[in-house]
């Protein structure tokens, strides 16, 4: 999904859709790729054409699992009225955007 901070460059970010994750989180490497030199707890980005999306910095503690994987959380899906369709027979998951 394309992401951009302010008027910076656009970076294609591959996100893990985590229905149990309440917030959207990026790893430090994604923040760096977006041109963000100083890491703050959160930033506002344009994510997939949806402006003013708050993303948080992933927990980098030693017990944090998968700390380099960006997460698309329920906050983004709810705010943008996305529909998540799971097709178990065909083993596919689709996000429908309004």
mmCIF file of N, CA and C in Angstrom, residues 33-80:
data_model
loop_
_atom_site.group_PDB
_atom_site.id
_atom_site.type_symbol
_atom_site.label_atom_id
_atom_site.label_comp_id
_atom_site.label_asym_id
_atom_site.label_seq_id
_atom_site.Cartn_x
_atom_site.Cartn_y
_atom_site.Cartn_z
ATOM 1 N N UNK A 33 12.666 4.780 5.395
ATOM 2 C CA UNK A 33 12.399 4.786 3.952
ATOM 3 C C UNK A 33 11.517 5.963 3.548
ATOM 4 N N UNK A 34 10.644 6.401 4.451
ATOM 5 C CA UNK A 34 9.766 7.537 4.181
ATOM 6 C C UNK A 34 10.468 8.875 4.376
ATOM 7 N N UNK A 35 11.734 8.823 4.819
ATOM 8 C CA UNK A 35 12.500 10.054 5.000
ATOM 9 C C UNK A 35 12.360 10.670 6.368
ATOM 10 N N UNK A 36 11.861 9.914 7.318
ATOM 11 C CA UNK A 36 11.711 10.400 8.692
ATOM 12 C C UNK A 36 12.985 10.052 9.460
ATOM 13 N N UNK A 37 13.788 11.075 9.769
ATOM 14 C CA UNK A 37 15.078 10.840 10.418
ATOM 15 C C UNK A 37 14.978 10.639 11.924
ATOM 16 N N UNK A 38 14.054 11.342 12.559
ATOM 17 C CA UNK A 38 13.920 11.172 14.008
ATOM 18 C C UNK A 38 12.637 10.401 14.281
ATOM 19 N N UNK A 39 12.764 9.344 15.049
ATOM 20 C CA UNK A 39 11.626 8.480 15.329
ATOM 21 C C UNK A 39 10.836 9.019 16.508
ATOM 22 N N UNK A 40 9.570 9.270 16.260
ATOM 23 C CA UNK A 40 8.671 9.665 17.335
ATOM 24 C C UNK A 40 7.732 8.495 17.600
ATOM 25 N N UNK A 41 6.901 8.623 18.592
ATOM 26 C CA UNK A 41 5.985 7.534 18.926
ATOM 27 C C UNK A 41 4.928 7.329 17.845
ATOM 28 N N UNK A 42 4.598 8.408 17.110
ATOM 29 C CA UNK A 42 3.564 8.303 16.079
ATOM 30 C C UNK A 42 3.774 9.372 15.019
ATOM 31 N N UNK A 43 3.182 9.153 13.864
ATOM 32 C CA UNK A 43 3.253 10.131 12.771
ATOM 33 C C UNK A 43 1.963 10.055 11.970
ATOM 34 N N UNK A 44 1.664 11.139 11.274
ATOM 35 C CA UNK A 44 0.508 11.162 10.383
ATOM 36 C C UNK A 44 1.013 10.925 8.959
ATOM 37 N N UNK A 45 0.412 9.973 8.262
ATOM 38 C CA UNK A 45 0.828 9.653 6.901
ATOM 39 C C UNK A 45 -0.393 9.583 5.987
ATOM 40 N N UNK A 46 -0.115 9.635 4.696
ATOM 41 C CA UNK A 46 -1.125 9.342 3.693
ATOM 42 C C UNK A 46 -0.909 7.876 3.357
ATOM 43 N N UNK A 47 -1.856 7.030 3.710
ATOM 44 C CA UNK A 47 -1.706 5.591 3.526
ATOM 45 C C UNK A 47 -2.763 5.097 2.548
ATOM 46 N N UNK A 48 -2.324 4.647 1.394
ATOM 47 C CA UNK A 48 -3.238 4.131 0.394
ATOM 48 C C UNK A 48 -4.226 5.161 -0.123
ATOM 49 N N UNK A 49 -3.816 6.436 -0.101
ATOM 50 C CA UNK A 49 -4.704 7.495 -0.554
ATOM 51 C C UNK A 49 -5.613 8.037 0.532
ATOM 52 N N UNK A 50 -5.491 7.502 1.741
ATOM 53 C CA UNK A 50 -6.289 7.973 2.870
ATOM 54 C C UNK A 50 -5.415 8.880 3.734
ATOM 55 N N UNK A 51 -5.651 10.199 3.668
ATOM 56 C CA UNK A 51 -4.813 11.139 4.415
ATOM 57 C C UNK A 51 -5.090 11.084 5.916
ATOM 58 N N UNK A 52 -4.171 11.659 6.656
ATOM 59 C CA UNK A 52 -4.303 11.799 8.113
ATOM 60 C C UNK A 52 -4.461 10.451 8.819
ATOM 61 N N UNK A 53 -3.698 9.466 8.367
ATOM 62 C CA UNK A 53 -3.702 8.161 9.019
ATOM 63 C C UNK A 53 -2.588 8.152 10.059
ATOM 64 N N UNK A 54 -2.956 7.919 11.315
ATOM 65 C CA UNK A 54 -1.937 7.873 12.360
ATOM 66 C C UNK A 54 -1.302 6.488 12.379
ATOM 67 N N UNK A 55 0.022 6.459 12.333
ATOM 68 C CA UNK A 55 0.762 5.207 12.472
ATOM 69 C C UNK A 55 1.710 5.353 13.647
ATOM 70 N N UNK A 56 1.879 4.277 14.361
ATOM 71 C CA UNK A 56 2.769 4.283 15.521
ATOM 72 C C UNK A 56 4.039 3.517 15.204
ATOM 73 N N UNK A 57 5.058 3.806 15.967
ATOM 74 C CA UNK A 57 6.323 3.088 15.839
ATOM 75 C C UNK A 57 6.176 1.735 16.526
ATOM 76 N N UNK A 58 6.529 0.666 15.828
ATOM 77 C CA UNK A 58 6.438 -0.687 16.401
ATOM 78 C C UNK A 58 7.300 -0.793 17.643
ATOM 79 N N UNK A 59 6.812 -1.563 18.603
ATOM 80 C CA UNK A 59 7.557 -1.839 19.829
ATOM 81 C C UNK A 59 8.845 -2.565 19.449
ATOM 82 N N UNK A 60 9.968 -2.021 19.887
ATOM 83 C CA UNK A 60 11.259 -2.597 19.530
ATOM 84 C C UNK A 60 11.921 -3.320 20.700
ATOM 85 N N UNK A 61 11.152 -3.634 21.733
ATOM 86 C CA UNK A 61 11.694 -4.337 22.895
ATOM 87 C C UNK A 61 12.189 -5.725 22.535
ATOM 88 N N UNK A 62 13.018 -6.271 23.394
ATOM 89 C CA UNK A 62 13.618 -7.572 23.088
ATOM 90 C C UNK A 62 12.587 -8.694 23.034
ATOM 91 N N UNK A 63 11.427 -8.504 23.657
ATOM 92 C CA UNK A 63 10.391 -9.538 23.648
ATOM 93 C C UNK A 63 9.317 -9.276 22.598
ATOM 94 N N UNK A 64 9.526 -8.266 21.780
ATOM 95 C CA UNK A 64 8.555 -7.934 20.740
ATOM 96 C C UNK A 64 8.723 -8.887 19.562
ATOM 97 N N UNK A 65 7.653 -9.577 19.215
ATOM 98 C CA UNK A 65 7.692 -10.489 18.067
ATOM 99 C C UNK A 65 7.424 -9.726 16.776
ATOM 100 N N UNK A 66 8.105 -10.092 15.730
ATOM 101 C CA UNK A 66 7.861 -9.540 14.392
ATOM 102 C C UNK A 66 7.975 -8.022 14.368
ATOM 103 N N UNK A 67 8.980 -7.478 14.996
ATOM 104 C CA UNK A 67 9.098 -6.016 15.126
ATOM 105 C C UNK A 67 9.396 -5.299 13.816
ATOM 106 N N UNK A 68 9.782 -6.019 12.775
ATOM 107 C CA UNK A 68 10.074 -5.380 11.489
ATOM 108 C C UNK A 68 8.913 -5.474 10.502
ATOM 109 N N UNK A 69 7.790 -6.029 10.928
ATOM 110 C CA UNK A 69 6.645 -6.189 10.034
ATOM 111 C C UNK A 69 5.629 -5.080 10.304
ATOM 112 N N UNK A 70 5.357 -4.231 9.314
ATOM 113 C CA UNK A 70 4.332 -3.198 9.495
ATOM 114 C C UNK A 70 2.944 -3.842 9.641
ATOM 115 N N UNK A 71 2.128 -3.265 10.507
ATOM 116 C CA UNK A 71 0.807 -3.805 10.820
ATOM 117 C C UNK A 71 -0.284 -2.838 10.373
ATOM 118 N N UNK A 72 -1.268 -3.342 9.633
ATOM 119 C CA UNK A 72 -2.469 -2.565 9.326
ATOM 120 C C UNK A 72 -3.497 -2.944 10.380
ATOM 121 N N UNK A 73 -3.766 -2.012 11.284
ATOM 122 C CA UNK A 73 -4.628 -2.302 12.422
ATOM 123 C C UNK A 73 -6.091 -1.986 12.195
ATOM 124 N N UNK A 74 -6.886 -2.342 13.195
ATOM 125 C CA UNK A 74 -8.332 -2.129 13.143
ATOM 126 C C UNK A 74 -8.691 -0.649 13.080
ATOM 127 N N UNK A 75 -7.818 0.225 13.602
ATOM 128 C CA UNK A 75 -8.110 1.664 13.563
ATOM 129 C C UNK A 75 -8.260 2.160 12.127
ATOM 130 N N UNK A 76 -7.362 1.740 11.245
ATOM 131 C CA UNK A 76 -7.435 2.142 9.835
ATOM 132 C C UNK A 76 -8.681 1.561 9.174
ATOM 133 N N UNK A 77 -8.922 0.281 9.416
ATOM 134 C CA UNK A 77 -10.054 -0.394 8.775
ATOM 135 C C UNK A 77 -11.383 0.221 9.217
ATOM 136 N N UNK A 78 -11.505 0.535 10.495
ATOM 137 C CA UNK A 78 -12.751 1.107 11.009
ATOM 138 C C UNK A 78 -12.947 2.536 10.506
ATOM 139 N N UNK A 79 -11.898 3.345 10.615
ATOM 140 C CA UNK A 79 -11.999 4.752 10.219
ATOM 141 C C UNK A 79 -12.373 4.902 8.746
ATOM 142 N N UNK A 80 -11.864 4.004 7.911
ATOM 143 C CA UNK A 80 -12.099 4.102 6.469
ATOM 144 C C UNK A 80 -13.183 3.147 5.973
#
